[in-house]
Short mmCIF file of C-alpha atoms in Angstrom, two decimals:
data_model
loop_
_atom_site.label_atom_id
_atom_site.label_comp_id
_atom_site.label_asym_id
_atom_site.label_seq_id
_atom_site.Cartn_x
_atom_site.Cartn_y
_atom_site.Cartn_z
CA UNK A 1 0.01 -0.13 -0.22
CA UNK A 2 1.10 3.33 0.67
CA UNK A 3 0.18 6.45 3.27
CA UNK A 4 -2.49 7.78 0.77
CA UNK A 5 -3.96 4.39 0.77
CA UNK A 6 -4.61 4.49 4.12
CA UNK A 7 -5.36 8.02 4.58
CA UNK A 8 -7.97 8.09 1.99
CA UNK A 9 -9.83 7.80 -0.53
CA UNK A 10 -12.01 10.65 0.39
CA UNK A 11 -15.05 9.68 -0.80
CA UNK A 12 -19.06 9.59 -0.34
CA UNK A 13 -19.62 6.71 2.28
CA UNK A 14 -20.91 4.69 4.09
CA UNK A 15 -18.89 1.81 2.88
CA UNK A 16 -15.34 1.64 0.41
CA UNK A 17 -16.29 -1.37 -1.00
CA UNK A 18 -20.31 -1.19 -1.51
CA UNK A 19 -20.23 2.53 -2.16
CA UNK A 20 -17.09 4.25 -3.48
CA UNK A 21 -16.04 0.61 -4.84
CA UNK A 22 -19.60 0.45 -6.93
CA UNK A 23 -18.95 4.18 -8.24
CA UNK A 24 -15.71 3.25 -9.83
CA UNK A 25 -17.17 0.32 -11.69
CA UNK A 26 -19.75 2.63 -13.16
CA UNK A 27 -16.95 4.88 -14.08
CA UNK A 28 -14.72 2.00 -15.20
CA UNK A 29 -17.73 1.16 -17.10
CA UNK A 30 -18.43 4.16 -19.10
CA UNK A 31 -14.72 5.13 -19.86
CA UNK A 32 -14.50 1.56 -21.26
CA UNK A 33 -17.92 1.84 -22.98
CA UNK A 34 -16.62 4.84 -24.45
CA UNK A 35 -19.98 6.31 -26.50
CA UNK A 36 -22.96 8.39 -24.58
CA UNK A 37 -24.80 6.05 -22.67
CA UNK A 38 -28.58 5.64 -24.11
CA UNK A 39 -29.46 2.62 -22.50
CA UNK A 40 -28.04 0.01 -19.66
CA UNK A 41 -28.81 -3.02 -17.68
CA UNK A 42 -26.98 -3.17 -14.28
CA UNK A 43 -27.18 -6.26 -12.01
CA UNK A 44 -26.18 -6.57 -8.72
CA UNK A 45 -24.75 -9.79 -7.43
CA UNK A 46 -25.19 -11.30 -4.27
CA UNK A 47 -23.57 -8.45 -1.33
CA UNK A 48 -24.11 -5.89 -3.31
CA UNK A 49 -27.58 -7.22 -4.19
CA UNK A 50 -28.14 -7.86 -0.43
CA UNK A 51 -27.24 -4.29 1.28
CA UNK A 52 -27.69 -2.31 -2.07
CA UNK A 53 -30.35 0.15 -0.07
CA UNK A 54 -28.13 1.25 2.91
CA UNK A 55 -25.50 1.52 0.70
CA UNK A 56 -26.54 3.47 -1.77
CA UNK A 57 -24.76 1.22 -3.97
CA UNK A 58 -27.61 1.87 -6.75
CA UNK A 59 -26.89 5.65 -6.40
CA UNK A 60 -23.10 5.03 -6.64
CA UNK A 61 -23.24 2.76 -9.84
CA UNK A 62 -25.51 5.09 -11.71
CA UNK A 63 -23.66 8.51 -10.26
CA UNK A 64 -20.16 6.71 -11.86
CA UNK A 65 -22.29 5.98 -14.94
CA UNK A 66 -22.43 9.68 -15.17
CA UNK A 67 -19.12 10.25 -14.71
CA UNK A 68 -19.84 11.47 -11.37
CA UNK A 69 -16.13 10.71 -8.79
CA UNK A 70 -16.08 9.21 -5.87
CA UNK A 71 -16.11 12.03 -3.95
CA UNK A 72 -18.92 13.83 -5.85
CA UNK A 73 -21.80 14.64 -3.11
CA UNK A 74 -23.73 14.69 -6.11
CA UNK A 75 -23.92 10.94 -6.28
CA UNK A 76 -26.70 11.05 -4.09
CA UNK A 77 -29.19 12.50 -6.55
CA UNK A 78 -27.84 10.57 -8.94
CA UNK A 79 -30.70 8.72 -10.22
CA UNK A 80 -32.87 12.25 -11.00
CA UNK A 81 -29.35 13.01 -13.02
CA UNK A 82 -29.54 10.27 -15.38
CA UNK A 83 -33.45 10.91 -15.37
CA UNK A 84 -32.73 14.62 -16.52
CA UNK A 85 -29.92 13.67 -19.03
CA UNK A 86 -32.55 10.63 -20.27
CA UNK A 87 -30.06 7.64 -19.49
CA UNK A 88 -31.80 4.70 -19.22
CA UNK A 89 -31.32 2.26 -16.50
CA UNK A 90 -32.90 -0.70 -14.97
CA UNK A 91 -31.14 -2.87 -11.87
CA UNK A 92 -31.69 -6.69 -11.79
CA UNK A 93 -30.49 -7.98 -8.50
CA UNK A 94 -29.08 -11.52 -8.31
CA UNK A 95 -27.50 -14.28 -6.50
CA UNK A 96 -25.02 -16.41 -8.01
CA UNK A 97 -22.00 -17.70 -5.94
CA UNK A 98 -20.45 -18.41 -8.98
CA UNK A 99 -18.83 -14.68 -8.37
CA UNK A 100 -17.32 -12.26 -6.39
CA UNK A 101 -19.79 -11.18 -3.24
CA UNK A 102 -19.12 -7.44 -4.54
CA UNK A 103 -19.83 -8.05 -8.64
CA UNK A 104 -21.43 -5.51 -10.82
CA UNK A 105 -22.28 -6.29 -14.50
CA UNK A 106 -23.18 -3.38 -17.57
CA UNK A 107 -25.41 -4.51 -20.07
CA UNK A 108 -25.35 -1.31 -22.37
CA UNK A 109 -27.93 -1.12 -25.14
CA UNK A 110 -26.37 0.49 -28.46
CA UNK A 111 -30.28 1.82 -29.70
CA UNK A 112 -28.56 4.46 -31.99
CA UNK A 113 -27.18 1.69 -33.96
CA UNK A 114 -27.51 -2.41 -33.46
CA UNK A 115 -24.42 -2.85 -35.80
CA UNK A 116 -22.70 -6.24 -34.97
CA UNK A 117 -19.77 -5.69 -35.48
CA UNK A 118 -19.34 -2.29 -33.61
CA UNK A 119 -20.85 -3.91 -30.57
CA UNK A 120 -18.94 -7.00 -30.40
CA UNK A 121 -20.62 -9.34 -29.14
CA UNK A 122 -23.01 -10.03 -32.23
CA UNK A 123 -26.33 -9.07 -30.46
CA UNK A 124 -26.00 -5.23 -30.52
CA UNK A 125 -25.10 -4.56 -26.57
CA UNK A 126 -21.67 -4.69 -24.63
CA UNK A 127 -21.20 -6.18 -21.61
CA UNK A 128 -19.13 -5.28 -19.06
CA UNK A 129 -18.41 -7.13 -15.45
CA UNK A 130 -16.12 -6.07 -12.92
CA UNK A 131 -15.96 -6.72 -9.13
CA UNK A 132 -14.85 -4.31 -5.92
CA UNK A 133 -12.24 -5.61 -4.40
CA UNK A 134 -11.68 -3.72 -1.05
CA UNK A 135 -11.13 -0.15 0.03
CA UNK A 136 -12.56 0.87 -2.91
CA UNK A 137 -10.08 -0.45 -5.69
CA UNK A 138 -11.87 -2.73 -8.22
CA UNK A 139 -11.11 -4.88 -11.35
CA UNK A 140 -13.10 -4.99 -14.48
CA UNK A 141 -12.73 -8.92 -15.26
CA UNK A 142 -14.63 -9.02 -18.28
CA UNK A 143 -15.41 -7.19 -21.60
CA UNK A 144 -17.78 -8.52 -24.20
CA UNK A 145 -17.30 -12.26 -22.87
CA UNK A 146 -13.89 -11.53 -23.31
CA UNK A 147 -12.23 -11.96 -19.83
CA UNK A 148 -9.89 -9.67 -19.14
CA UNK A 149 -8.03 -8.26 -15.15
CA UNK A 150 -8.05 -4.65 -14.77
CA UNK A 151 -7.82 -1.86 -12.45
CA UNK A 152 -7.54 1.42 -13.75
CA UNK A 153 -3.95 1.36 -12.79
CA UNK A 154 -2.45 1.00 -16.78
CA UNK A 155 -3.46 3.24 -19.94
CA UNK A 156 -5.41 0.69 -21.61
CA UNK A 157 -5.77 -0.29 -25.86
CA UNK A 158 -8.64 -2.92 -26.52
CA UNK A 159 -8.65 -4.15 -30.34
CA UNK A 160 -11.52 -6.20 -31.65
CA UNK A 161 -11.03 -7.56 -35.15
CA UNK A 162 -11.07 -10.07 -37.41
CA UNK A 163 -9.16 -12.95 -36.06
CA UNK A 164 -6.72 -13.09 -39.17
CA UNK A 165 -2.90 -13.95 -39.32
CA UNK A 166 -1.02 -10.83 -38.56
CA UNK A 167 -2.93 -9.10 -36.76
CA UNK A 168 -0.68 -8.98 -33.78
CA UNK A 169 2.18 -7.97 -35.85
CA UNK A 170 0.09 -5.42 -37.23
CA UNK A 171 -0.67 -3.99 -33.38
CA UNK A 172 2.66 -4.19 -32.22
CA UNK A 173 4.77 -1.97 -34.90
CA UNK A 174 2.04 0.48 -34.94
CA UNK A 175 2.59 1.20 -31.27
CA UNK A 176 6.60 0.16 -31.87
CA UNK A 177 7.12 3.25 -33.90
CA UNK A 178 5.26 5.81 -31.77
CA UNK A 179 7.98 4.45 -29.50
CA UNK A 180 4.83 3.09 -27.28
CA UNK A 181 5.78 0.11 -24.84
CA UNK A 182 3.35 -2.57 -23.69
CA UNK A 183 3.72 -3.70 -20.68
CA UNK A 184 0.62 -6.39 -20.88
CA UNK A 185 -1.15 -8.37 -23.35
CA UNK A 186 -3.75 -10.89 -23.52
CA UNK A 187 -5.64 -11.97 -26.40
CA UNK A 188 -9.26 -13.90 -26.41
CA UNK A 189 -11.38 -15.05 -29.57
CA UNK A 190 -14.65 -15.78 -30.13
CA UNK A 191 -14.67 -19.19 -32.18
CA UNK A 192 -18.08 -18.90 -33.54
CA UNK A 193 -18.14 -15.18 -34.55
CA UNK A 194 -14.76 -15.35 -35.45
CA UNK A 195 -13.68 -12.43 -33.85
CA UNK A 196 -10.94 -11.80 -31.54
CA UNK A 197 -10.06 -9.02 -28.78
CA UNK A 198 -6.46 -7.98 -27.96
CA UNK A 199 -6.16 -6.22 -24.57
CA UNK A 200 -2.82 -4.16 -24.11
CA UNK A 201 -1.51 -2.53 -20.94
CA UNK A 202 1.11 0.61 -22.56
CA UNK A 203 3.39 2.16 -20.45
CA UNK A 204 2.07 5.49 -22.12
CA UNK A 205 -1.51 6.43 -23.39
CA UNK A 206 -2.44 5.45 -26.97
CA UNK A 207 -2.96 8.59 -28.83
CA UNK A 208 -5.81 9.65 -30.82
CA UNK A 209 -4.04 9.10 -34.18
CA UNK A 210 -2.53 5.77 -33.19
CA UNK A 211 -5.87 4.12 -32.62
CA UNK A 212 -7.21 5.99 -36.29
CA UNK A 213 -4.66 4.31 -37.86
CA UNK A 214 -5.59 1.16 -35.91
CA UNK A 215 -9.22 1.49 -36.86
CA UNK A 216 -8.26 2.34 -40.23
CA UNK A 217 -7.18 -1.34 -40.53
CA UNK A 218 -10.19 -3.50 -42.63
CA UNK A 219 -9.57 -6.34 -40.32
CA UNK A 220 -10.37 -4.21 -37.08
CA UNK A 221 -13.84 -3.89 -35.82
CA UNK A 222 -13.49 -1.37 -32.67
CA UNK A 223 -10.49 0.61 -30.83
CA UNK A 224 -10.86 1.27 -27.24
CA UNK A 225 -8.38 3.44 -25.57
CA UNK A 226 -8.81 4.32 -21.73
CA UNK A 227 -6.18 6.41 -20.07
CA UNK A 228 -5.32 4.95 -16.44
CA UNK A 229 -7.31 7.01 -13.75
CA UNK A 230 -6.62 9.74 -11.79
CA UNK A 231 -6.80 10.40 -8.07
CA UNK A 232 -10.29 10.86 -6.37
CA UNK A 233 -11.63 8.65 -9.33
CA UNK B 1 16.97 12.78 -3.16
CA UNK B 2 17.56 11.31 -6.37
CA UNK B 3 14.17 10.33 -7.62
CA UNK B 4 15.29 7.17 -8.56
CA UNK B 5 16.62 6.26 -5.02
CA UNK B 6 15.92 2.19 -4.26
CA UNK B 7 12.94 1.69 -2.61
CA UNK B 8 12.97 1.78 0.98
CA UNK B 9 11.43 -1.09 2.73
CA UNK B 10 9.71 -1.22 6.03
CA UNK B 11 8.34 -4.38 7.38
CA UNK B 12 7.67 -2.77 10.83
CA UNK B 13 8.22 -0.28 13.44
CA UNK B 14 11.48 -1.92 14.69
CA UNK B 15 13.14 -0.64 11.31
CA UNK B 16 12.65 2.78 10.98
CA UNK B 17 15.46 4.39 13.86
CA UNK B 18 17.86 2.32 11.29
CA UNK B 19 16.43 3.44 8.45
CA UNK B 20 15.89 6.91 9.93
CA UNK B 21 19.90 6.87 10.26
CA UNK B 22 20.94 5.89 7.46
CA UNK B 23 18.80 8.27 5.61
CA UNK B 24 19.84 10.93 7.43
CA UNK B 25 16.28 12.35 9.17
CA UNK B 26 15.32 13.05 12.10
CA UNK B 27 11.49 12.55 12.73
CA UNK B 28 9.08 10.62 11.95
CA UNK B 29 7.03 12.64 9.60
CA UNK B 30 10.26 13.49 7.79
CA UNK B 31 10.92 9.55 7.46
CA UNK B 32 7.32 8.96 5.97
CA UNK B 33 7.32 11.94 3.78
CA UNK B 34 10.59 10.42 2.67
CA UNK B 35 9.78 7.44 2.19
CA UNK B 36 6.34 7.98 -0.13
CA UNK B 37 8.09 10.31 -1.97
CA UNK B 38 10.84 7.83 -3.29
CA UNK B 39 8.56 4.61 -3.24
CA UNK B 40 6.06 6.35 -5.18
CA UNK B 41 8.39 8.19 -7.58
CA UNK B 42 6.75 11.34 -6.55
CA UNK B 43 8.51 14.86 -5.77
CA UNK B 44 8.45 15.80 -2.11
CA UNK B 45 6.47 18.80 -2.95
CA UNK B 46 3.79 16.88 -4.35
CA UNK B 47 3.49 14.86 -1.52
CA UNK B 48 3.04 17.19 1.01
CA UNK B 49 0.37 18.81 -1.28
CA UNK B 50 -1.33 15.69 -1.22
CA UNK B 51 -1.43 15.57 2.17
CA UNK B 52 -2.96 19.01 2.32
CA UNK B 53 -5.69 17.45 0.39
CA UNK B 54 -6.53 15.12 2.74
CA UNK B 55 -6.26 17.32 5.88
CA UNK B 56 -9.20 19.51 4.11
CA UNK B 57 -11.16 16.70 3.30
CA UNK B 58 -11.10 15.68 7.25
CA UNK B 59 -12.06 19.62 8.36
CA UNK B 60 -14.62 19.85 5.56
CA UNK B 61 -15.99 16.31 6.98
CA UNK B 62 -16.64 17.99 9.97
CA UNK B 63 -18.21 20.95 9.37
CA UNK B 64 -20.49 19.01 6.77
CA UNK B 65 -21.51 16.69 9.75
CA UNK B 66 -22.43 19.35 12.10
CA UNK B 67 -24.41 21.03 9.89
CA UNK B 68 -27.79 18.96 10.18
CA UNK B 69 -29.04 15.84 12.15
CA UNK B 70 -27.71 12.58 10.47
CA UNK B 71 -30.29 10.27 10.10
CA UNK B 72 -30.61 7.06 7.88
CA UNK B 73 -33.48 5.46 6.62
CA UNK B 74 -32.73 2.23 9.39
CA UNK B 75 -33.44 4.57 12.04
CA UNK B 76 -30.00 2.62 13.63
CA UNK B 77 -28.33 6.73 13.06
CA UNK B 78 -30.92 8.87 14.72
CA UNK B 79 -28.83 12.61 14.99
CA UNK B 80 -26.55 11.07 17.67
CA UNK B 81 -24.38 14.05 17.39
CA UNK B 82 -26.62 16.64 17.48
CA UNK B 83 -27.84 15.49 21.02
CA UNK B 84 -24.24 15.69 22.12
CA UNK B 85 -23.96 19.40 21.16
CA UNK B 86 -27.28 20.03 22.64
CA UNK B 87 -26.45 18.46 25.78
CA UNK B 88 -22.80 20.35 26.02
CA UNK B 89 -24.08 23.48 25.30
CA UNK B 90 -26.68 23.25 27.91
CA UNK B 91 -24.04 22.49 30.55
CA UNK B 92 -24.14 18.89 30.26
CA UNK B 93 -20.55 18.17 29.91
CA UNK B 94 -19.12 15.31 32.29
CA UNK B 95 -15.76 16.32 31.75
CA UNK B 96 -15.53 19.64 29.95
CA UNK B 97 -16.19 20.79 26.54
CA UNK B 98 -13.18 19.15 25.11
CA UNK B 99 -14.05 15.43 25.49
CA UNK B 100 -17.68 16.36 24.71
CA UNK B 101 -15.98 17.48 21.11
CA UNK B 102 -14.03 14.92 20.43
CA UNK B 103 -16.80 12.45 21.10
CA UNK B 104 -19.44 14.63 19.25
CA UNK B 105 -16.74 15.45 15.97
CA UNK B 106 -16.19 12.09 15.98
CA UNK B 107 -19.66 10.44 16.13
CA UNK B 108 -20.67 13.44 13.64
CA UNK B 109 -18.02 12.06 11.24
CA UNK B 110 -18.65 8.87 11.38
CA UNK B 111 -23.17 9.55 11.11
CA UNK B 112 -22.19 11.57 8.17
CA UNK B 113 -20.53 8.90 6.41
CA UNK B 114 -23.43 6.32 7.29
CA UNK B 115 -25.81 9.22 5.60
CA UNK B 116 -23.42 9.38 2.28
CA UNK B 117 -21.78 12.46 3.50
CA UNK B 118 -18.23 13.28 2.17
CA UNK B 119 -15.38 11.86 3.94
CA UNK B 120 -11.45 10.77 4.48
CA UNK B 121 -11.30 6.81 4.39
CA UNK B 122 -8.85 6.99 7.07
CA UNK B 123 -8.18 3.83 7.33
CA UNK B 124 -11.43 2.77 6.46
CA UNK B 125 -14.98 4.68 5.75
CA UNK B 126 -16.47 2.87 8.95
CA UNK B 127 -13.46 4.11 10.77
CA UNK B 128 -14.10 7.61 9.61
CA UNK B 129 -14.74 9.85 12.61
CA UNK B 130 -11.98 8.50 14.65
CA UNK B 131 -9.01 11.14 13.22
CA UNK B 132 -11.60 14.24 12.69
CA UNK B 133 -13.04 13.65 16.43
CA UNK B 134 -9.39 12.83 18.56
CA UNK B 135 -6.69 14.49 16.54
CA UNK B 136 -8.08 17.78 15.30
CA UNK B 137 -9.77 18.32 18.27
CA UNK B 138 -6.55 17.65 20.46
CA UNK B 139 -5.14 20.27 17.85
CA UNK B 140 -7.49 22.56 17.72
CA UNK B 141 -7.76 23.35 21.61
CA UNK B 142 -4.32 23.15 21.88
CA UNK B 143 -3.40 25.90 18.82
CA UNK B 144 -1.02 23.87 16.88
CA UNK B 145 0.12 24.96 14.19
CA UNK B 146 -1.04 24.11 10.88
CA UNK B 147 2.73 22.49 9.38
CA UNK B 148 2.53 20.74 13.06
CA UNK B 149 -1.02 19.19 12.05
CA UNK B 150 -0.39 18.37 8.53
CA UNK B 151 2.92 16.32 9.86
CA UNK B 152 1.16 14.41 12.59
CA UNK B 153 -0.89 13.33 9.49
CA UNK B 154 1.96 11.35 8.17
CA UNK B 155 2.58 9.83 11.54
CA UNK B 156 -1.23 8.70 11.48
CA UNK B 157 -0.77 7.05 7.48
CA UNK B 158 2.67 5.43 8.04
CA UNK B 159 1.76 3.64 11.53
CA UNK B 160 -1.69 2.49 9.23
CA UNK B 161 0.75 1.08 6.61
CA UNK B 162 3.13 -0.67 8.63
CA UNK B 163 -0.52 -1.91 10.11
CA UNK B 164 -1.82 -3.10 6.24
CA UNK B 165 1.81 -4.61 5.50
CA UNK B 166 2.07 -6.90 8.91
CA UNK B 167 -1.74 -7.67 9.10
CA UNK B 168 -4.85 -5.91 7.42
CA UNK B 169 -7.02 -2.59 8.25
CA UNK B 170 -10.02 -4.22 6.92
CA UNK B 171 -13.38 -5.63 8.96
CA UNK B 172 -13.64 -8.68 6.79
CA UNK B 173 -10.33 -9.55 7.55
CA UNK B 174 -9.52 -8.93 10.73
CA UNK B 175 -12.80 -7.76 12.28
CA UNK B 176 -13.27 -4.11 14.11
CA UNK B 177 -10.40 -4.05 15.96
CA UNK B 178 -8.58 -3.73 12.29
CA UNK B 179 -10.76 -0.74 11.24
CA UNK B 180 -11.55 1.08 14.52
CA UNK B 181 -8.51 -0.32 16.90
CA UNK B 182 -6.04 0.94 13.65
CA UNK B 183 -7.74 4.34 13.45
CA UNK B 184 -7.28 4.81 17.23
CA UNK B 185 -3.48 3.19 17.21
CA UNK B 186 -2.80 5.69 14.16
CA UNK B 187 -4.29 8.83 16.01
CA UNK B 188 -3.12 8.34 19.33
CA UNK B 189 0.73 8.41 17.36
CA UNK B 190 -0.23 11.04 15.80
CA UNK B 191 -1.87 13.46 18.50
CA UNK B 192 1.84 12.28 20.46
CA UNK B 193 3.71 13.85 17.10
CA UNK B 194 1.57 17.32 17.73
CA UNK B 195 4.32 17.85 20.53
CA UNK B 196 6.96 15.42 20.57
CA UNK B 197 9.32 14.27 18.12
CA UNK B 198 10.37 11.08 20.59
CA UNK B 199 10.06 7.62 18.54
CA UNK B 200 9.00 5.39 21.58
CA UNK B 201 6.52 7.74 22.86
CA UNK B 202 4.98 7.92 19.56
CA UNK B 203 5.29 4.02 19.42
CA UNK B 204 4.13 3.61 23.08
CA UNK B 205 1.08 5.92 21.87
CA UNK B 206 0.25 3.49 19.13
CA UNK B 207 0.61 -0.10 20.99
CA UNK B 208 -1.00 1.19 23.58
CA UNK B 209 -4.28 2.38 21.29
CA UNK B 210 -4.49 -1.19 19.20
CA UNK B 211 -4.14 -2.78 22.62
CA UNK B 212 -6.94 -1.85 24.16
CA UNK B 213 -9.15 -2.69 21.00
CA UNK B 214 -7.98 -6.20 20.87
CA UNK B 215 -10.48 -8.79 19.37
CA UNK B 216 -12.94 -6.61 18.70
CA UNK B 217 -15.60 -8.08 16.23
CA UNK B 218 -16.96 -7.04 13.12
CA UNK B 219 -20.95 -7.54 13.37
CA UNK B 220 -22.52 -5.21 11.66
CA UNK B 221 -26.75 -5.50 11.93
CA UNK B 222 -28.28 -5.24 8.51
CA UNK B 223 -24.85 -5.55 7.26
CA UNK B 224 -24.80 -1.66 7.13
CA UNK B 225 -22.05 0.85 8.09
CA UNK B 226 -24.24 2.04 11.27
CA UNK B 227 -24.60 0.04 14.44
CA UNK B 228 -21.98 -0.77 15.99
CA UNK B 229 -19.44 1.42 13.90
CA UNK B 230 -21.14 4.87 14.81
CA UNK B 231 -19.95 4.39 18.46
CA UNK B 232 -17.32 2.16 18.21
CA UNK B 233 -15.60 5.84 16.27
CA UNK B 234 -16.91 7.36 19.14
CA UNK B 235 -14.99 4.25 22.06
CA UNK B 236 -11.76 4.51 19.20
CA UNK B 237 -11.41 8.31 20.15
CA UNK B 238 -11.61 8.78 23.28
CA UNK B 239 -9.15 5.89 23.80
CA UNK B 240 -6.42 7.55 21.17
CA UNK B 241 -6.51 10.72 23.85
CA UNK B 242 -6.51 8.46 26.75
CA UNK B 243 -3.40 6.40 24.93
CA UNK B 244 -1.61 9.72 23.46
CA UNK B 245 -1.87 10.75 27.05
CA UNK B 246 -0.13 8.14 28.90
CA UNK B 247 2.41 7.94 26.25
CA UNK B 248 3.45 11.74 26.77
CA UNK B 249 3.29 10.96 30.58
CA UNK B 250 5.95 8.63 30.00
CA UNK B 251 4.34 4.92 29.79
CA UNK B 252 6.03 2.85 27.92
CA UNK B 253 4.56 0.27 25.94
CA UNK B 254 5.95 -3.24 27.31
CA UNK B 255 4.94 -4.97 23.94
CA UNK B 256 6.31 -3.20 21.10
CA UNK B 257 4.45 -2.11 18.38
CA UNK B 258 4.77 -4.84 15.68
CA UNK B 259 4.38 -7.54 18.29
CA UNK B 260 1.41 -5.88 19.19
CA UNK B 261 0.19 -5.73 14.89
CA UNK B 262 1.20 -9.71 15.07
CA UNK B 263 -1.36 -10.19 17.58
CA UNK B 264 -4.10 -8.19 16.03
CA UNK B 265 -3.37 -10.64 13.06
CA UNK B 266 -3.58 -13.87 14.80
CA UNK B 267 -6.81 -13.01 16.84
CA UNK B 268 -8.16 -11.54 13.73
CA UNK B 269 -7.57 -15.43 12.12
CA UNK B 270 -9.14 -16.97 14.91
CA UNK B 271 -11.69 -14.32 15.13
CA UNK B 272 -14.98 -17.07 13.12
CA UNK B 273 -16.32 -15.87 9.82
CA UNK B 274 -19.60 -14.82 11.26
CA UNK B 275 -18.52 -12.03 13.33
CA UNK B 276 -16.25 -10.39 10.15
CA UNK B 277 -18.25 -8.48 8.26
CA UNK B 278 -20.76 -11.06 7.29
CA UNK B 279 -23.77 -10.29 9.73
CA UNK B 280 -23.92 -13.40 10.66
CA UNK B 281 -23.36 -13.47 14.15
CA UNK B 282 -23.06 -11.12 17.04
CA UNK B 283 -25.58 -7.90 17.38
CA UNK B 284 -26.33 -8.86 13.87
CA UNK B 285 -28.03 -11.76 14.62
CA UNK B 286 -30.24 -10.51 17.79
CA UNK B 287 -33.92 -10.65 17.42
CA UNK B 288 -33.98 -6.69 17.13
CA UNK B 289 -31.21 -6.68 14.63
CA UNK B 290 -32.78 -9.54 12.69
CA UNK B 291 -35.63 -7.37 12.79
CA UNK B 292 -33.95 -4.23 11.57
CA UNK B 293 -32.24 -6.61 8.31
CA UNK B 294 -35.66 -7.88 7.60
CA UNK B 295 -37.25 -4.08 7.62
CA UNK B 296 -34.48 -2.94 5.35
CA UNK B 297 -34.66 -6.18 2.88
CA UNK B 298 -38.46 -5.18 2.33
CA UNK B 299 -38.22 -2.02 1.14
#
């Protein structure tokens, strides 16, 4: 840890895992989805579901989806803000002992267009699952059916593409000529759709220009960049 | 100091005198400022500035907490700090207004947390009232300079960090002793650091603070950070002041702080999981506790 992990975070109460962690999960899901949120279904599992009411877990998750940081007093009014901004949401409460006790799953509906290729999982939706692992820390474990492990401490690049030879080389070269080092990389593929997803943690943020070059490749469906989270988020 | 300097490893309080002489620092706050700066590759000025923001948020949490009575839907938090304030203002204080301020502010911030107020989770949200209640009140009553108060927060954070290295600060791991016990140890040490720099006096205060609250379980009614959490903050704050005063009077801990922390971990490991934040034992399963939990579930 470190002194500021002990002396913080500055947050809206009452619980670092059920309130601050929940807000952080919503915030990260918003960044990963990366587009204006029109409609989202939020499934809260286990302890998140059991004690959501008294911990403001529902308010915190929606606040995070709206881009509010964990210490924003506006988290308390997040449901009204979502309504005012026209962000549709609904909650599902579930028990599933196979899941971590504090799990939230987000299902974004892209009602602007149902383009399978863009949304990634072939159903016109975009899913993200995360855990609140204590002290306000979180971990994203699933994006569109692909397993990932992301806690917000790195700059990230996610690329969904047609699973053809040479794609890894293309990604590596595109980053390499820009002197961007890859700290970690994982690959997952969907055999049915013949799509693959590369999940990369980078030592520097992926610039817009670089993301555009990746997008311009005809085999690439979608590129998502996330800059590492700062303090207070 | 070279920013690429080697990481400063702290495994326990007993390492500190050796590290301090090696690094040529003379006070505990300077040691923790330096270690944070080196280990997190952050310039010293940024470390200080970050703690300024923590102090500011601690002060704001008291103001926010006292601005209105704090009540929760469960009814378990029902404006307790407001009542304490009125009682003290009407001359009811049992031991003078300073002690009343300690218990009132600790309760107020803990209640504010339960009501989705903005607090500093130092070390945790469930124990967020202890530092503002005890440390900030003692500093105010003794007209401690801003700089000295700021430096004492590094002592609080450093002691908490050592506890997290040797044990845990989480109620789900080691029970309430890890949250309010640790908060009390950190606060007692920080109060001492407001007045003296002596390492063994600071260590004694922290050791007393934790020793006095060893064995506390975490059995919150309905799984909420309300009962017994809020009043535990009051006890931990009062304990911190008493322990700091004992240490400042020259009383030395017989068991070194590191061994007390290890004991906390050992006791925590032997606390059944029903009493570690699962709400499956203790106060949570009393007849009344279960009734409150059932009412909350139906909402």
